[in-house]
PDB file of C-alpha atoms in Angstrom:
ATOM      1  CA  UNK G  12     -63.228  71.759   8.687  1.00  0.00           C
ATOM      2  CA  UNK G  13     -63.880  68.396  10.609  1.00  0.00           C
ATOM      3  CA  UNK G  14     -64.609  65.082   9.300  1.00  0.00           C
ATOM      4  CA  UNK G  15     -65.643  62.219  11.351  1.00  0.00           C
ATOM      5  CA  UNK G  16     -65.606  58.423   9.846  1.00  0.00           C
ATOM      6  CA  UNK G  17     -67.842  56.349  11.763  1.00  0.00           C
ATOM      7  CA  UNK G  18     -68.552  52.115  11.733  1.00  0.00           C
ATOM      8  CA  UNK G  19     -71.606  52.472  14.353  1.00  0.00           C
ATOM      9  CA  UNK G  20     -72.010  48.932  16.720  1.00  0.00           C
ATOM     10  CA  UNK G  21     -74.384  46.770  15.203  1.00  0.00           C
ATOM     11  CA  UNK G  22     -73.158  47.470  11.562  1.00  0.00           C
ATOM     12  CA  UNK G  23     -70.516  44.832  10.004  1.00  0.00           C
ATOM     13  CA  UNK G  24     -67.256  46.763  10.153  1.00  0.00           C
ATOM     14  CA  UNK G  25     -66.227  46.535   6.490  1.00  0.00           C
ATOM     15  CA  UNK G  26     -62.161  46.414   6.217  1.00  0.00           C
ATOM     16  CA  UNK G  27     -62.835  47.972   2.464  1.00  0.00           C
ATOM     17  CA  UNK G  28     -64.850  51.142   3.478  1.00  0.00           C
ATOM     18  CA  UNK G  29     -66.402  53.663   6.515  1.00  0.00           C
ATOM     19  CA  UNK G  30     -69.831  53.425   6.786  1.00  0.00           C
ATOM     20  CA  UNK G  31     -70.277  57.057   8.053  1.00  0.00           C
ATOM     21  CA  UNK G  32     -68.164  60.073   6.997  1.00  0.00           C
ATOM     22  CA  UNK G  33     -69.287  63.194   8.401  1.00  0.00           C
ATOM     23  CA  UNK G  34     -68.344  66.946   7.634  1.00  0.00           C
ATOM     24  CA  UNK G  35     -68.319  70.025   9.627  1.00  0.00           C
ATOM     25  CA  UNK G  36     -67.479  73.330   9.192  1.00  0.00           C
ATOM     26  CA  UNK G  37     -66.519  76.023   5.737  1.00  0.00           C
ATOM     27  CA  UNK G  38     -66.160  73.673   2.966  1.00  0.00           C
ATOM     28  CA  UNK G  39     -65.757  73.057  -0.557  1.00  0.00           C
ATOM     29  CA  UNK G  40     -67.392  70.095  -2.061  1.00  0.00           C
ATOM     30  CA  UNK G  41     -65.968  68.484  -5.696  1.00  0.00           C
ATOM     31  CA  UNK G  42     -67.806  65.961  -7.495  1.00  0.00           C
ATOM     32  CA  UNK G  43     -65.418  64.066  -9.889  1.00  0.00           C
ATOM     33  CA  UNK G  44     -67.066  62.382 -13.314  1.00  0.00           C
ATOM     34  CA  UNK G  45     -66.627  58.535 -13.971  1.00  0.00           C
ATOM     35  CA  UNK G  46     -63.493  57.889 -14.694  1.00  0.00           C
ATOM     36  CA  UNK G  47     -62.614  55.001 -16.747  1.00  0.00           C
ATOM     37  CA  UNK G  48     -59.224  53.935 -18.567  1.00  0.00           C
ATOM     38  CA  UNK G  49     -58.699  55.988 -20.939  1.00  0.00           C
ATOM     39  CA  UNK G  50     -55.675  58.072 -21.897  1.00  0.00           C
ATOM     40  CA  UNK G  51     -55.345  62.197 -22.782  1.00  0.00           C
ATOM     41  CA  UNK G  52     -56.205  60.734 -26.721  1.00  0.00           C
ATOM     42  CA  UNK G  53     -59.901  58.849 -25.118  1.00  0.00           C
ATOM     43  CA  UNK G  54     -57.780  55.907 -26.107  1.00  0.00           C
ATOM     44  CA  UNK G  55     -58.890  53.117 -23.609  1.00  0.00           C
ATOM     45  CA  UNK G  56     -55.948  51.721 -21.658  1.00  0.00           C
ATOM     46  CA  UNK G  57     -56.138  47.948 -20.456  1.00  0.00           C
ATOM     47  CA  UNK G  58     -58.387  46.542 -22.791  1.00  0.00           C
ATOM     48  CA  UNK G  59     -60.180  43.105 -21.035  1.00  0.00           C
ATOM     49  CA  UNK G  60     -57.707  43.329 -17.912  1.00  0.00           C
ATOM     50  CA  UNK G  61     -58.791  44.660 -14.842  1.00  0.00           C
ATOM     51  CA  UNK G  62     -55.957  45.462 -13.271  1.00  0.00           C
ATOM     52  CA  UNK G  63     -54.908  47.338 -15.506  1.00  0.00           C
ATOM     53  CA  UNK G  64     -58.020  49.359 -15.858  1.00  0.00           C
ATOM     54  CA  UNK G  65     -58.052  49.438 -12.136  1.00  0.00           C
ATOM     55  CA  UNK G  66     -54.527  51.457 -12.346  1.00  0.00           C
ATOM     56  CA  UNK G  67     -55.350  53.658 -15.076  1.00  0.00           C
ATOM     57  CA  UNK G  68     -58.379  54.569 -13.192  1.00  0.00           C
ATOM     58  CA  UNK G  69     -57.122  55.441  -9.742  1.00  0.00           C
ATOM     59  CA  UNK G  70     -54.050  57.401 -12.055  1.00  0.00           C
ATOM     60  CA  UNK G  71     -56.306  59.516 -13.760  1.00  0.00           C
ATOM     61  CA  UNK G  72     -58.422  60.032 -10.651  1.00  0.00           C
ATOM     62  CA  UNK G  73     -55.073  60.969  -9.127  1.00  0.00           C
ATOM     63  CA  UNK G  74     -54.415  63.916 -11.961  1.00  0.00           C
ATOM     64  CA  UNK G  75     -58.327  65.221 -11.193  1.00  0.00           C
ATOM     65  CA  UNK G  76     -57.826  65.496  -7.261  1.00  0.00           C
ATOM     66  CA  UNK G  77     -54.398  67.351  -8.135  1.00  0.00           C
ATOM     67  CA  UNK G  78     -55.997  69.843 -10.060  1.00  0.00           C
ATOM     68  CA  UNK G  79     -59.217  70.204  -7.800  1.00  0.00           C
ATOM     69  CA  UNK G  80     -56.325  71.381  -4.999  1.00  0.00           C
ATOM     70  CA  UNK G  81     -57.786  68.093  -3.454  1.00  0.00           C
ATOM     71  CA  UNK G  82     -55.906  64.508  -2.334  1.00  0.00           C
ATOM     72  CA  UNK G  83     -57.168  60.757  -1.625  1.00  0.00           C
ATOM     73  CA  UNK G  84     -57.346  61.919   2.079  1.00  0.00           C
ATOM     74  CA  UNK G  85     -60.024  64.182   0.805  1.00  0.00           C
ATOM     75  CA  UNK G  86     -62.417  61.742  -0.505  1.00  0.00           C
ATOM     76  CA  UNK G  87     -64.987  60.998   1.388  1.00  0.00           C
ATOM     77  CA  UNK G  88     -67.383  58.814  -0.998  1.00  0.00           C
ATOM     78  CA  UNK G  89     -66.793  56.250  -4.223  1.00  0.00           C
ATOM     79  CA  UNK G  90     -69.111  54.899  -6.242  1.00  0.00           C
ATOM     80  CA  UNK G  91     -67.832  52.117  -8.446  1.00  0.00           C
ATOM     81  CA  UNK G  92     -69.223  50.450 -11.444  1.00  0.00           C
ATOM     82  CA  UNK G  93     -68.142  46.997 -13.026  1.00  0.00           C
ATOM     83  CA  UNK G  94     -69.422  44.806 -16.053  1.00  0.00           C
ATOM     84  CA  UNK G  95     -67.767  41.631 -12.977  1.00  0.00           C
ATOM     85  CA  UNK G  96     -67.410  42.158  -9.330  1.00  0.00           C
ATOM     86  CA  UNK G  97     -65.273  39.033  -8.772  1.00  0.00           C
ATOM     87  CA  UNK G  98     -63.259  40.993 -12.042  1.00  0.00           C
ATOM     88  CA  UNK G  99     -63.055  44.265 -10.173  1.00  0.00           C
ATOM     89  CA  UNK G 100     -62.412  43.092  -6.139  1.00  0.00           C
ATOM     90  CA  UNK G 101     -59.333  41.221  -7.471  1.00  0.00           C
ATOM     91  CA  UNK G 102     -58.229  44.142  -9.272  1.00  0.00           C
ATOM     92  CA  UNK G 103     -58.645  46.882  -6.052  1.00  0.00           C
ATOM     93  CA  UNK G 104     -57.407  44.377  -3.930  1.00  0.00           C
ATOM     94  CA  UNK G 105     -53.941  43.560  -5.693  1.00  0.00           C
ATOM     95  CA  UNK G 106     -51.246  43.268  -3.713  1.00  0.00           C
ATOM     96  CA  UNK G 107     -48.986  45.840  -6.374  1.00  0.00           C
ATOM     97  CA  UNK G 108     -51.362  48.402  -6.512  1.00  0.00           C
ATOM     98  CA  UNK G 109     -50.111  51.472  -4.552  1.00  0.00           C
ATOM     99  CA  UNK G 110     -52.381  52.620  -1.452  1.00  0.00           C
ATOM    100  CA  UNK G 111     -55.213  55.349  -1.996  1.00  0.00           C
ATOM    101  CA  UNK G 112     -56.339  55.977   1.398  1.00  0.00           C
ATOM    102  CA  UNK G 113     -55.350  55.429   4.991  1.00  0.00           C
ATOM    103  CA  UNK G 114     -56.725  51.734   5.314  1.00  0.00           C
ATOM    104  CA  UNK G 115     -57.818  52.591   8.754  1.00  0.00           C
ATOM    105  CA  UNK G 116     -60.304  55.320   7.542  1.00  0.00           C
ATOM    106  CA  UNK G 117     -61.601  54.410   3.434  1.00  0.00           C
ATOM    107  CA  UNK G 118     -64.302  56.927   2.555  1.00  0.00           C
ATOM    108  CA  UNK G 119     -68.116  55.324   2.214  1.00  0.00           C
ATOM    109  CA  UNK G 120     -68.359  53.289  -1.001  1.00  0.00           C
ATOM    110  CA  UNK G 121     -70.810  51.720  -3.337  1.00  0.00           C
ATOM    111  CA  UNK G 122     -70.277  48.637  -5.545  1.00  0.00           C
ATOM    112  CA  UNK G 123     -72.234  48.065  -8.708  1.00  0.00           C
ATOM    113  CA  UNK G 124     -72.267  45.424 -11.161  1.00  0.00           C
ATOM    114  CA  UNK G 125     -74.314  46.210 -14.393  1.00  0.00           C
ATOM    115  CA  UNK G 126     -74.442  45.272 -17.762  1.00  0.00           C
ATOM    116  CA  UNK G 127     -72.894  47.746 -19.767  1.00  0.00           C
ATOM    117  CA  UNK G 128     -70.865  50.969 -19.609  1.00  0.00           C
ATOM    118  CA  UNK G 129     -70.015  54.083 -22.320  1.00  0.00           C
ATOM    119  CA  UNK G 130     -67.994  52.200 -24.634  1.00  0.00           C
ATOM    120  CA  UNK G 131     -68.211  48.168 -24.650  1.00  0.00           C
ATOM    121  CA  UNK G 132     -64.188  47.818 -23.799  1.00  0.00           C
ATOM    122  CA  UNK G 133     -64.864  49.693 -20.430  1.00  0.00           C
ATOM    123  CA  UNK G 134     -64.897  47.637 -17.765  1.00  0.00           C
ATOM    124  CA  UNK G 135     -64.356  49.226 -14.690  1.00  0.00           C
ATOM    125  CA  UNK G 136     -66.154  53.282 -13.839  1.00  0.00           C
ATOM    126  CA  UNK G 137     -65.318  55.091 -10.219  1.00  0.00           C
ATOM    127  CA  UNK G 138     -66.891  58.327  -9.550  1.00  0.00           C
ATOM    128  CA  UNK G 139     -65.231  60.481  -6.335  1.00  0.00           C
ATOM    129  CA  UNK G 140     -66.598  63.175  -4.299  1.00  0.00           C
ATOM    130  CA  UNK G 141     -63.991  64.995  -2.262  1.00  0.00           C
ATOM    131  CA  UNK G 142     -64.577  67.946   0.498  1.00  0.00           C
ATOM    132  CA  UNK G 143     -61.632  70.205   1.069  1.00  0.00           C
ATOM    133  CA  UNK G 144     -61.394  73.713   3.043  1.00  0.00           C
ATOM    134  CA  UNK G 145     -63.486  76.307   1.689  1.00  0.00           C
ATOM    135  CA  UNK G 146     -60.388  78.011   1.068  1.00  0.00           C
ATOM    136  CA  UNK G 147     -58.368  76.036  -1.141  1.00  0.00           C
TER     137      UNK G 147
END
């Protein structure tokens, strides 16, 4: 399998995501739910704070690649949901939380503010698709 991330000339070179992410070759494509902050009990974690929604997030995200046989270095799109943008790009962008992806290639993204989620303490919702090896 061969993936190619591409910023084409002409487009704004976002430090935050690839434009482009290309795949060639035998694959297997995984489509991960929404994740939001809950905990194994649906309890949600981080009530009002973003980071720590953020965190429990990209943790349970974390446990869902593991058990697709799939990392962060396979993901090659995010969609992300927020009830506050300003809320949310402080939380992805704080300077404790652990690194995701090689900062040099991100996978395409999509940022979305809207008015509600699921359940009213939810702020924050990422969905994941990930391609690995057909064989894994």
């Amino acid at each position: 399998m061969r993936r190619e991330h591409q910023n084409p000339a002409g487009l704004f070179h976002h430090p935050a995501f690839t434009r482009i992410v290309s795949v060639d070759g035998p694959r297997k494509t995984i489509y991960f739910a929404g994740q939001t902050s809950c905990d194994e009990q649906n309890a949600v974690v981080g009530k009002g704070d973003y980071v720590t929604q953020y965190r429990q997030i990209m943790e349970n995200l974390t446990v869902a690649l593991a058990a697709a046989g799939a990392t962060w270095d396979d993901v090659v799109f995010k969609r992300q949901y927020t009830l506050d943008i300003a809320g949310y790009r402080a939380a992805a962008s704080h300077p404790d939380n652990p690194r995701y992806w090689d900062p040099e290639r991100p996978p395409p993204s999509t940022l979305l503010g809207v008015a509600s989620l699921a359940d009213p303490d939810y702020l924050i919702e990422i969905e994941i698709v990930a391609e690995v090896d057909g064989d894994r």
